[in-house]
Short mmCIF file of N, CA and C in Angstrom, two decimals:
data_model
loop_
_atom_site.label_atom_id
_atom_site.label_comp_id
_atom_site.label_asym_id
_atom_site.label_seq_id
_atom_site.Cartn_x
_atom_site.Cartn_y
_atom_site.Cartn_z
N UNK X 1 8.66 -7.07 25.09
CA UNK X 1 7.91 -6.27 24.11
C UNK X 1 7.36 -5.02 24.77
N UNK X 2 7.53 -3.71 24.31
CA UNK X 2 6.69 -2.57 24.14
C UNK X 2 5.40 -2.92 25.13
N UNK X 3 4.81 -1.94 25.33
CA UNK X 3 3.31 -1.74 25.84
C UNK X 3 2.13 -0.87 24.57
N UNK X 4 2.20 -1.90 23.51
CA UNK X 4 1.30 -0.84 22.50
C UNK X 4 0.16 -2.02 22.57
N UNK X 5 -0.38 -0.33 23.36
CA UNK X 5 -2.16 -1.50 23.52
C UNK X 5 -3.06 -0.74 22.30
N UNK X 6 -2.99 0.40 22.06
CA UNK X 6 -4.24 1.10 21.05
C UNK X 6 -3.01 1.77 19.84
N UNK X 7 -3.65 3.17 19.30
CA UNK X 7 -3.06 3.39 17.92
C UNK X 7 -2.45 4.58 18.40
N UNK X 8 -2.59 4.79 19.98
CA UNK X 8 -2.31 6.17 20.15
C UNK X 8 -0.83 5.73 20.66
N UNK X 9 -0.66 4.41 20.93
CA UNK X 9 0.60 4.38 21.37
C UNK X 9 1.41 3.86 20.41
N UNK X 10 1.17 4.16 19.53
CA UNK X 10 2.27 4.12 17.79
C UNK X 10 2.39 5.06 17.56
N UNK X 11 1.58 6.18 17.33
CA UNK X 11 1.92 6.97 16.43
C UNK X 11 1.97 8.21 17.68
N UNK X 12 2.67 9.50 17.17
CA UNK X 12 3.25 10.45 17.93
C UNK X 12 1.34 11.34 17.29
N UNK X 13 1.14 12.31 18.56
CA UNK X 13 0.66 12.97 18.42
C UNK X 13 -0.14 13.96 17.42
N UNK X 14 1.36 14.61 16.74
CA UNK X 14 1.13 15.53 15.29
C UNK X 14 0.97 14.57 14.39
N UNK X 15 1.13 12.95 14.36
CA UNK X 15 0.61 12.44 13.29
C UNK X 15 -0.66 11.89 13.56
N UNK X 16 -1.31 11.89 14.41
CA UNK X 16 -2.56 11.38 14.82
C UNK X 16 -3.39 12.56 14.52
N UNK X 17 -2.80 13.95 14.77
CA UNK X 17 -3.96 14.93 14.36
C UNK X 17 -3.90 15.64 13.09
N UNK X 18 -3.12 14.47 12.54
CA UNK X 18 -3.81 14.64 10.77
C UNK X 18 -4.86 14.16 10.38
N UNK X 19 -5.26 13.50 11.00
CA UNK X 19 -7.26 13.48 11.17
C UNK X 19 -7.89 13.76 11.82
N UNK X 20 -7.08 15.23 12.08
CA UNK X 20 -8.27 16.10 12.55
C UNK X 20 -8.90 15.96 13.80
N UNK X 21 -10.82 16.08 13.63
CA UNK X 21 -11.29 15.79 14.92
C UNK X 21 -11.80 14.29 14.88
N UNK X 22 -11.40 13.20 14.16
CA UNK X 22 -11.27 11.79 14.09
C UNK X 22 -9.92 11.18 14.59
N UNK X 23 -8.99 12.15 15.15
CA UNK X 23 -7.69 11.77 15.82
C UNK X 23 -7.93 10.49 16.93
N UNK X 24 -9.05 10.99 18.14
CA UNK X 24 -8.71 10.72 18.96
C UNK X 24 -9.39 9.74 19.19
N UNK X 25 -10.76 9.34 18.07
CA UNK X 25 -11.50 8.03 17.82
C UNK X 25 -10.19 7.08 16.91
N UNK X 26 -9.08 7.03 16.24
CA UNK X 26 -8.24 6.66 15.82
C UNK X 26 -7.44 5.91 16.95
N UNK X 27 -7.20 6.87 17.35
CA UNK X 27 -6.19 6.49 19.01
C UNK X 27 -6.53 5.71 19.57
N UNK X 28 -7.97 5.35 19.46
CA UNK X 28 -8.49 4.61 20.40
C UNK X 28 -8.43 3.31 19.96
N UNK X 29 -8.58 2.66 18.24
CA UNK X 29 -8.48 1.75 18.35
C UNK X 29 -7.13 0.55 18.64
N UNK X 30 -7.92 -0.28 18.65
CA UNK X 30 -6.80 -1.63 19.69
C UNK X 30 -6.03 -2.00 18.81
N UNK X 31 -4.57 -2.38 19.50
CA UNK X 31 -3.50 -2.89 18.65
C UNK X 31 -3.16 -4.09 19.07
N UNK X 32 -2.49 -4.90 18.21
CA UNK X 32 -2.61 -6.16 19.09
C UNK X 32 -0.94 -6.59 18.17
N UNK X 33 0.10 -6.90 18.92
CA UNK X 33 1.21 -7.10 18.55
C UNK X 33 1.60 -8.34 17.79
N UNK X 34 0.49 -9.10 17.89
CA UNK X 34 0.69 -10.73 17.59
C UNK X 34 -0.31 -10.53 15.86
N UNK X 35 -0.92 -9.70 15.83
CA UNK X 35 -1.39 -9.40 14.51
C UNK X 35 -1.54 -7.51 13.94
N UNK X 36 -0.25 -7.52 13.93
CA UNK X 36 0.34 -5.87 14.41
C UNK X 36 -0.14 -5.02 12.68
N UNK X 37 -0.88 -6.23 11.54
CA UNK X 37 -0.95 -5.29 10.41
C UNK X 37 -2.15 -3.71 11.08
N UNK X 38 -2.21 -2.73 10.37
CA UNK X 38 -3.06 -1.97 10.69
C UNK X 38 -4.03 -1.90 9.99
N UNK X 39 -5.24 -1.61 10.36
CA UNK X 39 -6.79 -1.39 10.17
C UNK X 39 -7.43 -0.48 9.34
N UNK X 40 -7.43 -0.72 7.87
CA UNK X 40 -7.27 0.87 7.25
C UNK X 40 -8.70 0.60 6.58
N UNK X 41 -9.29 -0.53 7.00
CA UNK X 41 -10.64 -0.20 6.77
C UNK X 41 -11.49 0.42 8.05
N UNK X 42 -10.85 0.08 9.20
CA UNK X 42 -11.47 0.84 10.27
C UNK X 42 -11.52 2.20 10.33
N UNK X 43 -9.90 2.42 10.19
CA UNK X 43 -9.91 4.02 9.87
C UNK X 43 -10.64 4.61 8.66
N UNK X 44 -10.61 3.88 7.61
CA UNK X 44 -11.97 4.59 6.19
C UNK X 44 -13.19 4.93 7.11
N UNK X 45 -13.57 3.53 7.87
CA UNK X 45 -14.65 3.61 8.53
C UNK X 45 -14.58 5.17 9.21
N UNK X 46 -14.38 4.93 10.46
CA UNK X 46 -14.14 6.47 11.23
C UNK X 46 -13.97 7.47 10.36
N UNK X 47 -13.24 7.73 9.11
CA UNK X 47 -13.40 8.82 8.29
C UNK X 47 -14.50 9.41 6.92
N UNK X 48 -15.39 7.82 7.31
CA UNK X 48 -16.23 7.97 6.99
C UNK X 48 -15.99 7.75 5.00
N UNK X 49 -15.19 7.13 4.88
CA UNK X 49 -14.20 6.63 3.28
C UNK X 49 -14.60 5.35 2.85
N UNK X 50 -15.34 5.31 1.88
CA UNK X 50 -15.69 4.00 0.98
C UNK X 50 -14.70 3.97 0.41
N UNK X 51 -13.96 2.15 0.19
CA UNK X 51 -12.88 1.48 -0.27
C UNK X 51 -13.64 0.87 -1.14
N UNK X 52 -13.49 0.64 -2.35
CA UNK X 52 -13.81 -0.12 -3.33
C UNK X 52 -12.31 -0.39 -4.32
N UNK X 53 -12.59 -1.26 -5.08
CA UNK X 53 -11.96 -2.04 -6.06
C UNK X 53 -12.38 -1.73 -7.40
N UNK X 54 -11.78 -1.66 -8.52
CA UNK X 54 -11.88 -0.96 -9.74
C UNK X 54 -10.87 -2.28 -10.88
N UNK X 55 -11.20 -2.63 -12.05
CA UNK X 55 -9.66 -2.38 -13.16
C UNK X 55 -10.08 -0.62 -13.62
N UNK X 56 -8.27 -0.67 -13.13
CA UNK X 56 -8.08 0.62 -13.37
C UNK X 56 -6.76 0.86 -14.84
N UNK X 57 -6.77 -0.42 -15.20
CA UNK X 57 -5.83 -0.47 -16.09
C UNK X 57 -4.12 -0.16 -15.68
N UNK X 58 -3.92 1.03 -15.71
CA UNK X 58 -2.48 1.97 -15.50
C UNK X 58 -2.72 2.67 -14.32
N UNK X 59 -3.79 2.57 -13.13
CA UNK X 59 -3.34 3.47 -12.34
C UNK X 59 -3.09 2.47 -11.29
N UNK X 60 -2.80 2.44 -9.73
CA UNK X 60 -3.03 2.37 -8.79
C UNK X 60 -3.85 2.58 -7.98
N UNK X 61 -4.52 3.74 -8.05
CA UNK X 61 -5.72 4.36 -7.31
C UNK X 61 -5.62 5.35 -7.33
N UNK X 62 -7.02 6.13 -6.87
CA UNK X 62 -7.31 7.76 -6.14
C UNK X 62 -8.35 7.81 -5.37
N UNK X 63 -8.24 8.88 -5.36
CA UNK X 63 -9.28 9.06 -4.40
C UNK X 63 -10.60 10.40 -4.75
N UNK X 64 -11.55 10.24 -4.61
CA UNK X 64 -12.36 11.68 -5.05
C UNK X 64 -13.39 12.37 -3.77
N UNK X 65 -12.45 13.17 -3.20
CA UNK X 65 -12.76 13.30 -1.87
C UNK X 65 -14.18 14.04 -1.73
N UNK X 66 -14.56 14.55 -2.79
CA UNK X 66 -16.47 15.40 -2.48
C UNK X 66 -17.30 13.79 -2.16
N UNK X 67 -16.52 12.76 -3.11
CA UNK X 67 -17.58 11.33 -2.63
C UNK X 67 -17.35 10.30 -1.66
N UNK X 68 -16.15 11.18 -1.08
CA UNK X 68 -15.73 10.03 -0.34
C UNK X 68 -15.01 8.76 -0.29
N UNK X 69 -14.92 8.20 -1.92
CA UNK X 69 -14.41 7.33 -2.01
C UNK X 69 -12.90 6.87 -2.18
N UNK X 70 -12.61 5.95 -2.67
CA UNK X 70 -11.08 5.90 -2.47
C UNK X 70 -11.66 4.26 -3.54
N UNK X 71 -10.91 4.32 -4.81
CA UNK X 71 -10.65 3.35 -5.64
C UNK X 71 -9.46 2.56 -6.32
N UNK X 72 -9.63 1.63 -5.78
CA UNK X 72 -7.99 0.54 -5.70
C UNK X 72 -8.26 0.06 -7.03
N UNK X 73 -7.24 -0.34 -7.69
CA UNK X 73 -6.77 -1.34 -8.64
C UNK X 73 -7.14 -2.58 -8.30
N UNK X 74 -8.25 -3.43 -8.75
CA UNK X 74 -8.28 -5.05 -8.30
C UNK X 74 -7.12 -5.28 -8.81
N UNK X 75 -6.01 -5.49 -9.66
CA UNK X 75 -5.07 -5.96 -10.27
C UNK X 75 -3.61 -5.97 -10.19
N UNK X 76 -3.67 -5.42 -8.76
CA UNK X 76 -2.48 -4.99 -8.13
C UNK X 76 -2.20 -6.06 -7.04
N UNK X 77 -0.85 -6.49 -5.79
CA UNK X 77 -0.81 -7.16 -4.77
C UNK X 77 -1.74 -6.70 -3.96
N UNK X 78 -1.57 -7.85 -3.01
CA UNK X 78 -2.33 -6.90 -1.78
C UNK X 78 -1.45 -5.96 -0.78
N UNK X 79 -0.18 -6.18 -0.79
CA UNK X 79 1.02 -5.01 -0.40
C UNK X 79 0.60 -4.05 -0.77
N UNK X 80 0.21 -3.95 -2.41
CA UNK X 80 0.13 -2.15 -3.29
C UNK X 80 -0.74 -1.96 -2.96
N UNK X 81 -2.45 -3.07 -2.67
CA UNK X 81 -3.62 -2.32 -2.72
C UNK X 81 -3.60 -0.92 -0.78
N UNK X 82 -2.90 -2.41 0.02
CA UNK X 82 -2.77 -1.55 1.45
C UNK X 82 -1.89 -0.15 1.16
N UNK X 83 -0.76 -0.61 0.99
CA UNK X 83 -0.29 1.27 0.68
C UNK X 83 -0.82 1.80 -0.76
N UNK X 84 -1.42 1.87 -1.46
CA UNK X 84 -2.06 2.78 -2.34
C UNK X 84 -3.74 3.48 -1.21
N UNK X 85 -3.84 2.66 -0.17
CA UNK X 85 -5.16 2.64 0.19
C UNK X 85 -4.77 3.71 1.49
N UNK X 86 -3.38 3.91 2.03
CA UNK X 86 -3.01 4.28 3.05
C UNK X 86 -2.64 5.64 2.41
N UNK X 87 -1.73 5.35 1.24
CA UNK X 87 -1.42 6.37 -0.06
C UNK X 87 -2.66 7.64 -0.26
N UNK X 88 -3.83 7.38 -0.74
CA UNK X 88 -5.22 7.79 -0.55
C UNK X 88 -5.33 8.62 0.18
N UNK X 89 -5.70 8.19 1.60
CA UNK X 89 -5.99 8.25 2.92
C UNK X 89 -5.70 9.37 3.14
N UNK X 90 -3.97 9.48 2.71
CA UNK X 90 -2.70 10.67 3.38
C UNK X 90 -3.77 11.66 2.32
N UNK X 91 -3.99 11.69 1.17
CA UNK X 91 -4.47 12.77 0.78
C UNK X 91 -5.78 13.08 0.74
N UNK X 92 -6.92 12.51 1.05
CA UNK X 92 -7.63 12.69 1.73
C UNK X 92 -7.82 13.47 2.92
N UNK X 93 -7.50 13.74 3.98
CA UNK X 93 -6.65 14.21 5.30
C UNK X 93 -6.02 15.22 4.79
N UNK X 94 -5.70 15.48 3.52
CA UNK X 94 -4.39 16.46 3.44
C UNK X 94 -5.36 17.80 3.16
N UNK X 95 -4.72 18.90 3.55
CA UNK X 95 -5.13 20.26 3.09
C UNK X 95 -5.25 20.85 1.96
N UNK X 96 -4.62 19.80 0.73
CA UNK X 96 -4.44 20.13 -0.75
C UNK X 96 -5.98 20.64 -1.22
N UNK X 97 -6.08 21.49 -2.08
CA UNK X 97 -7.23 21.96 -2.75
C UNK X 97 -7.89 20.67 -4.08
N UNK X 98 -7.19 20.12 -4.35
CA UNK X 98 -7.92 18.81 -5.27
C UNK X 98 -8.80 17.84 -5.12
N UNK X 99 -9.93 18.19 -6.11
CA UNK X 99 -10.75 17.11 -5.53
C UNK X 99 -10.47 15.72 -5.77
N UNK X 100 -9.31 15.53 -6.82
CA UNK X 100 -9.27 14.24 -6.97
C UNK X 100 -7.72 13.77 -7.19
N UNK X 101 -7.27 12.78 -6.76
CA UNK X 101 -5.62 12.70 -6.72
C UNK X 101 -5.68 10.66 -6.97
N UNK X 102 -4.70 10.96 -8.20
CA UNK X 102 -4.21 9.41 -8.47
C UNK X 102 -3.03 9.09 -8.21
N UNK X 103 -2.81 7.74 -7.75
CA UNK X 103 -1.66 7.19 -7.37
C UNK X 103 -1.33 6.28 -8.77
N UNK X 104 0.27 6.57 -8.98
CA UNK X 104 0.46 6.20 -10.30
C UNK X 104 0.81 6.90 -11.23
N UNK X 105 0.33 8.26 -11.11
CA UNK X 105 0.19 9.03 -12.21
C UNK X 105 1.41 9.53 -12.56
N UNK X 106 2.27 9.32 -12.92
CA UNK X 106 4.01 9.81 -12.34
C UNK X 106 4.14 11.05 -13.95
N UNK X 107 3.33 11.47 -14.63
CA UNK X 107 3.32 12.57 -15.32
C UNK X 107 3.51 14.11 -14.05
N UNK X 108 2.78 13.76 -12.94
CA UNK X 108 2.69 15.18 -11.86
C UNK X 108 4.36 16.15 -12.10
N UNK X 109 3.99 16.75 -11.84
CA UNK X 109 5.17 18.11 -11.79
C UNK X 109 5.21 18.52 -10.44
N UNK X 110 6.33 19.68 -10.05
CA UNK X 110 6.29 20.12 -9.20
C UNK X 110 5.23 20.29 -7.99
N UNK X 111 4.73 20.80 -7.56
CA UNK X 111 3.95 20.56 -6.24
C UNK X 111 3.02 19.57 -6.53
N UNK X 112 2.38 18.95 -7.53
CA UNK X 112 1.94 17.48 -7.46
C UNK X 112 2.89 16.40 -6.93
N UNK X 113 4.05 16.79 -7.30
CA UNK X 113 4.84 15.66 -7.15
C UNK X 113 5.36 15.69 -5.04
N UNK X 114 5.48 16.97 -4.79
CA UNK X 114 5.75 17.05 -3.48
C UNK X 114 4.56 16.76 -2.88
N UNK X 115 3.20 16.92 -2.87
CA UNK X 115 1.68 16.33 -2.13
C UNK X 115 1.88 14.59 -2.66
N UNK X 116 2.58 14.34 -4.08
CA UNK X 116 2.86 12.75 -3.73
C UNK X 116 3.76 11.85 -3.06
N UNK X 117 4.50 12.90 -2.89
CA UNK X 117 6.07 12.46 -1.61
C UNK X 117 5.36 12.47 -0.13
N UNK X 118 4.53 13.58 -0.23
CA UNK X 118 3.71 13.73 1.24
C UNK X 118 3.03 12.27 1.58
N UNK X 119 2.56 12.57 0.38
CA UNK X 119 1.24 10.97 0.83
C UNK X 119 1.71 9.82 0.86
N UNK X 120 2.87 9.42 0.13
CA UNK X 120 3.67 8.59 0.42
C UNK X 120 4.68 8.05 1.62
N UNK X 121 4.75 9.13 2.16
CA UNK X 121 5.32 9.20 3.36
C UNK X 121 4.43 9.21 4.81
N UNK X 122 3.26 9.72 3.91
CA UNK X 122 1.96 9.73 5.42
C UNK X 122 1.68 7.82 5.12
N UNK X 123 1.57 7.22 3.92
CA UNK X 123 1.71 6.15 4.09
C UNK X 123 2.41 4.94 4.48
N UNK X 124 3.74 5.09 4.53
CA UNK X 124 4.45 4.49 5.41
C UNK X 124 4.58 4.93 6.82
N UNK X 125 4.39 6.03 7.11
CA UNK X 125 4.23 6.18 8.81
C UNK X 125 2.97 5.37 9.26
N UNK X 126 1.99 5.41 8.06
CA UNK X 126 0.67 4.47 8.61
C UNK X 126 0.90 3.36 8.59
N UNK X 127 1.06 2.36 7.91
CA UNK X 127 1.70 0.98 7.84
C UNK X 127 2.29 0.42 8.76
N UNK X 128 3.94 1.10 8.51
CA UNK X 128 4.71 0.82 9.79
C UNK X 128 5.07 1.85 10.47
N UNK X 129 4.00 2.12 11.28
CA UNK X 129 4.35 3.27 12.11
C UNK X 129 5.73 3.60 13.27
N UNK X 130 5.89 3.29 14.56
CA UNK X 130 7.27 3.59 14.42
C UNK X 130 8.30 2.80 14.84
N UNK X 131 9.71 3.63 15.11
CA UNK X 131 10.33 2.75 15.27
C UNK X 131 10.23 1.94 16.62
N UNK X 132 10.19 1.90 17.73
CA UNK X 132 9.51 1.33 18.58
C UNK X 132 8.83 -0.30 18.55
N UNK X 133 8.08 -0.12 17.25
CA UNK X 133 7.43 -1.83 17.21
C UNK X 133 7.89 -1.86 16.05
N UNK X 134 9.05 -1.40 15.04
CA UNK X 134 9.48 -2.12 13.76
C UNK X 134 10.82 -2.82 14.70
N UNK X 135 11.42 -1.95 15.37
CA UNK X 135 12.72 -3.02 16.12
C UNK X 135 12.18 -3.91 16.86
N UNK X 136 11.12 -3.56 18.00
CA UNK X 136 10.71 -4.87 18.97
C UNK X 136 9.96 -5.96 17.81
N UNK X 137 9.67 -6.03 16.63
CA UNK X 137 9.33 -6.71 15.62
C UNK X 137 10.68 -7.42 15.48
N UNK X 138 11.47 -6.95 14.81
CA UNK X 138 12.51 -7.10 14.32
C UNK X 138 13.29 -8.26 15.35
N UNK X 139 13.74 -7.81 16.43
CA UNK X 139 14.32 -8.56 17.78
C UNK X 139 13.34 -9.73 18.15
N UNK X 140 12.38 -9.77 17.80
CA UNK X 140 10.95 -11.01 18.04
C UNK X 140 11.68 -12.19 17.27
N UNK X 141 10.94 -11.67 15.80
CA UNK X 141 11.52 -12.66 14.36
C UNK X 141 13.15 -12.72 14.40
N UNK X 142 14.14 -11.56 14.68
CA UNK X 142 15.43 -12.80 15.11
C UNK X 142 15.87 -13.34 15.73
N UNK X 143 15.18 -13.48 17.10
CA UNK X 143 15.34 -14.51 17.84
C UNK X 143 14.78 -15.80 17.52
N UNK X 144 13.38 -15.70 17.05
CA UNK X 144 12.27 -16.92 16.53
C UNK X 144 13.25 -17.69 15.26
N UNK X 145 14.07 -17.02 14.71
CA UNK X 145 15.25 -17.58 13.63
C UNK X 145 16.17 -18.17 14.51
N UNK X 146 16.18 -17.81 15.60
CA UNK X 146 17.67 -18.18 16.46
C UNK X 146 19.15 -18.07 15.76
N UNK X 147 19.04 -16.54 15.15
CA UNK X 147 20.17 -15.74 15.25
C UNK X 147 20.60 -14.63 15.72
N UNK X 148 22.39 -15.29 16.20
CA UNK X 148 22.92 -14.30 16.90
C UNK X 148 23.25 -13.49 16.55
N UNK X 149 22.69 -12.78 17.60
CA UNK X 149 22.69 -10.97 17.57
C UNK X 149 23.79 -10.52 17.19
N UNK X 150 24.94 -10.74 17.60
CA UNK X 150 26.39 -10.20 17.45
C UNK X 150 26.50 -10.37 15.82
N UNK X 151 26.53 -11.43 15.50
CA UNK X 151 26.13 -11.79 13.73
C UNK X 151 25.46 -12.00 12.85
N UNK X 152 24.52 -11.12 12.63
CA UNK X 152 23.66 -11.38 11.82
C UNK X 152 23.49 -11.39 10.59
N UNK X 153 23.73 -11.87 9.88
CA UNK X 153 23.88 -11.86 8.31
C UNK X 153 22.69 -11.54 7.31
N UNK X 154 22.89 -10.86 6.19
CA UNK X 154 22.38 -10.55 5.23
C UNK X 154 20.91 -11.28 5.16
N UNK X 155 20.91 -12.57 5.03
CA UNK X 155 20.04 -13.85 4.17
C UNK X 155 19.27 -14.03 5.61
N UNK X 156 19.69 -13.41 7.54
CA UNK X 156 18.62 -13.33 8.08
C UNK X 156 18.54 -12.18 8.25
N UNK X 157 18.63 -10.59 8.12
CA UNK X 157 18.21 -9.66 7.82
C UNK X 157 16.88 -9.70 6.65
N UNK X 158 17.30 -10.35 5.52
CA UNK X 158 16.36 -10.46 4.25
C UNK X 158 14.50 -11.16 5.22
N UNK X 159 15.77 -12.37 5.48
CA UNK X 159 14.14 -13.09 5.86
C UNK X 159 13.07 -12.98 6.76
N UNK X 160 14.03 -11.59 8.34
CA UNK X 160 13.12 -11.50 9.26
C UNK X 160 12.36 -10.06 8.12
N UNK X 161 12.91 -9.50 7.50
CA UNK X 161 12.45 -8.21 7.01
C UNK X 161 10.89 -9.26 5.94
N UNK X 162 11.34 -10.01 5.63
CA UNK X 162 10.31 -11.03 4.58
C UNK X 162 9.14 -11.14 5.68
N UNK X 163 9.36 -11.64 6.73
CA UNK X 163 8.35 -12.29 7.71
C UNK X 163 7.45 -11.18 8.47
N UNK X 164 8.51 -10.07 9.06
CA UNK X 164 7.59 -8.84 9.28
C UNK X 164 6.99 -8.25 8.18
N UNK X 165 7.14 -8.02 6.98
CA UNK X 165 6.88 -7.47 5.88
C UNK X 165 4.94 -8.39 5.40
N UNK X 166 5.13 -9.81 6.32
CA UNK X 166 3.98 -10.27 5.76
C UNK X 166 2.63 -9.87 6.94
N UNK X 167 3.68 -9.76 8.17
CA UNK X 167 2.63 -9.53 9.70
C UNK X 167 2.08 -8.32 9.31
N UNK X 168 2.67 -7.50 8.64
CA UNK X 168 2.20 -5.77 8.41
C UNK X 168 1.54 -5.99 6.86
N UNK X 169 1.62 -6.68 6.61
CA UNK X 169 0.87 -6.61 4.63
C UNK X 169 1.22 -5.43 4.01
N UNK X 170 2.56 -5.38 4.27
CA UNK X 170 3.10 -4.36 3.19
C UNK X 170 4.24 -5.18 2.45
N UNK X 171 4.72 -4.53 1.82
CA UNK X 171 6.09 -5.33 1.05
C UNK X 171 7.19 -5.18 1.33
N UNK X 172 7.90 -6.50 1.32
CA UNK X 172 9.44 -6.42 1.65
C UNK X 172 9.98 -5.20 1.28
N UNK X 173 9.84 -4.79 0.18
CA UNK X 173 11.22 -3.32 -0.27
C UNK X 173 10.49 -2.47 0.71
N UNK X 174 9.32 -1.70 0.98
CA UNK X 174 8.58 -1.05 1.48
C UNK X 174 9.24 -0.92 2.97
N UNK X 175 9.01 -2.15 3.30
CA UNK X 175 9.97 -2.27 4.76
C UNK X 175 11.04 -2.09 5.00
N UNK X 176 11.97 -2.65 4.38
CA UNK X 176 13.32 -2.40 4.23
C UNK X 176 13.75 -0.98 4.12
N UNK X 177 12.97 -0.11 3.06
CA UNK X 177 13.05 1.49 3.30
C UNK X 177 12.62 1.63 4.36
N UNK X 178 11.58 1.43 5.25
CA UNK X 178 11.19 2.42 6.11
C UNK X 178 12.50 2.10 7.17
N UNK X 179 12.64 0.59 7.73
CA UNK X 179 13.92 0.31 8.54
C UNK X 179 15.34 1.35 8.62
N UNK X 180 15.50 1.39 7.33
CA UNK X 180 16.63 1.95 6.58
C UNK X 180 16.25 3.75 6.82
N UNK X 181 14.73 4.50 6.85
CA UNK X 181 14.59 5.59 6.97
C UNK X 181 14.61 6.12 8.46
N UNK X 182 14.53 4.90 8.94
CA UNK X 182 14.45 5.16 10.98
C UNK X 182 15.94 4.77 11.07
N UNK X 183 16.74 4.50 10.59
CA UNK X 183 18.04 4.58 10.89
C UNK X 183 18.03 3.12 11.83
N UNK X 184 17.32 2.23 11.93
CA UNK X 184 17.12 0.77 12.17
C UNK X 184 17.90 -0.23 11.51
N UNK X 185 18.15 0.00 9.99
CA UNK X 185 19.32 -0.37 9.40
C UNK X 185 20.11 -0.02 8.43
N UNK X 186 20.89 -0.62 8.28
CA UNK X 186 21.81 0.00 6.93
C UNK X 186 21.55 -0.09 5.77
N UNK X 187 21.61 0.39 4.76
CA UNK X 187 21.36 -0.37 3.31
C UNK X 187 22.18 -1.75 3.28
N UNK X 188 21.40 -2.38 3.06
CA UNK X 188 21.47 -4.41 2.99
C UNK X 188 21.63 -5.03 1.09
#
């Protein structure tokens, strides 16, 4: 396995100083490979972001950054609440002029819709940050299956992607894209 002791040794640099001058209190916190989900109440913490829970009916969440807060859907998984919460986060952090941005809202147009590709994408780099500990993940759980490498089939592709997908509390499809976006695997 890797040597990822804190957060600075996941994530590359320019994505750590998307928070700014809270980068390097970020970096600092501890990673621990045997419970590798990430800490996104720590980081609210450090950014100083109240997480609360809402019925929100039809949305997912937003965020209303003059208050700081960030409001989840009680009524969602806990996969959606972590990336809607990571979802947030990215725009929070982001340079956009809005004070307030919902996840869900899939009416957005043009440059709404590209600040929601952004944040979506700042949220899966947060989740599963990179490739580095999604393969040494990956090579863990298929060995712990005791399948061979040379052959690996579909149904244990599915299930180590199932098993990492639960260590990170994000969701199987979620994972499977990001795998598939690091060029880690093929479409399955």
């Amino acid at each position: 396995m890797s040597n990822l002791e804190t957060y600075a040794d996941l994530y590359d640099r320019d994505f750590l100083n998307k928070f700014g001058d809270k980068s390097e209190e970020i970096g600092h916190i501890p990673f621990d490979i045997q419970h590798p989900a990430i800490d996104l109440s720590k980081i609210a913490d450090i950014l100083d972001v109240n997480i609360k829970e809402s019925d929100l009916k039809v949305k997912d969440g937003y965020v209303k950054r003059s208050d700081r807060n960030i409001t989840i859907n009680e009524n969602i998984s806990e996969g959606r609440k972590r990336f809607t919460i990571a979802h947030e986060l990215g725009h929070y952090i982001s340079n956009g002029t809005e004070d307030v941005f919902y996840r869900g809202a899939e009416s957005y147009d043009g440059s709404k819709q590209a600040e929601e590709r952004e944040a979506n994408s700042f949220a899966a780099e947060l989740l599963m940050p990179n490739k580095e500990l999604l393969t040494d993940l990956m090579k863990r759980e298929l060995r712990n299956i005791g399948a061979n490498p040379s052959r690996i089939s579909k149904f244990e592709i599915k299930t180590v992607i199932a098993k990492i997908a639960q260590l990170l509390q994000v969701s199987s499809q979620a994972l499977e894209y990001r795998y598939i976006n690091l060029n880690i695997l093929r479409r399955i």
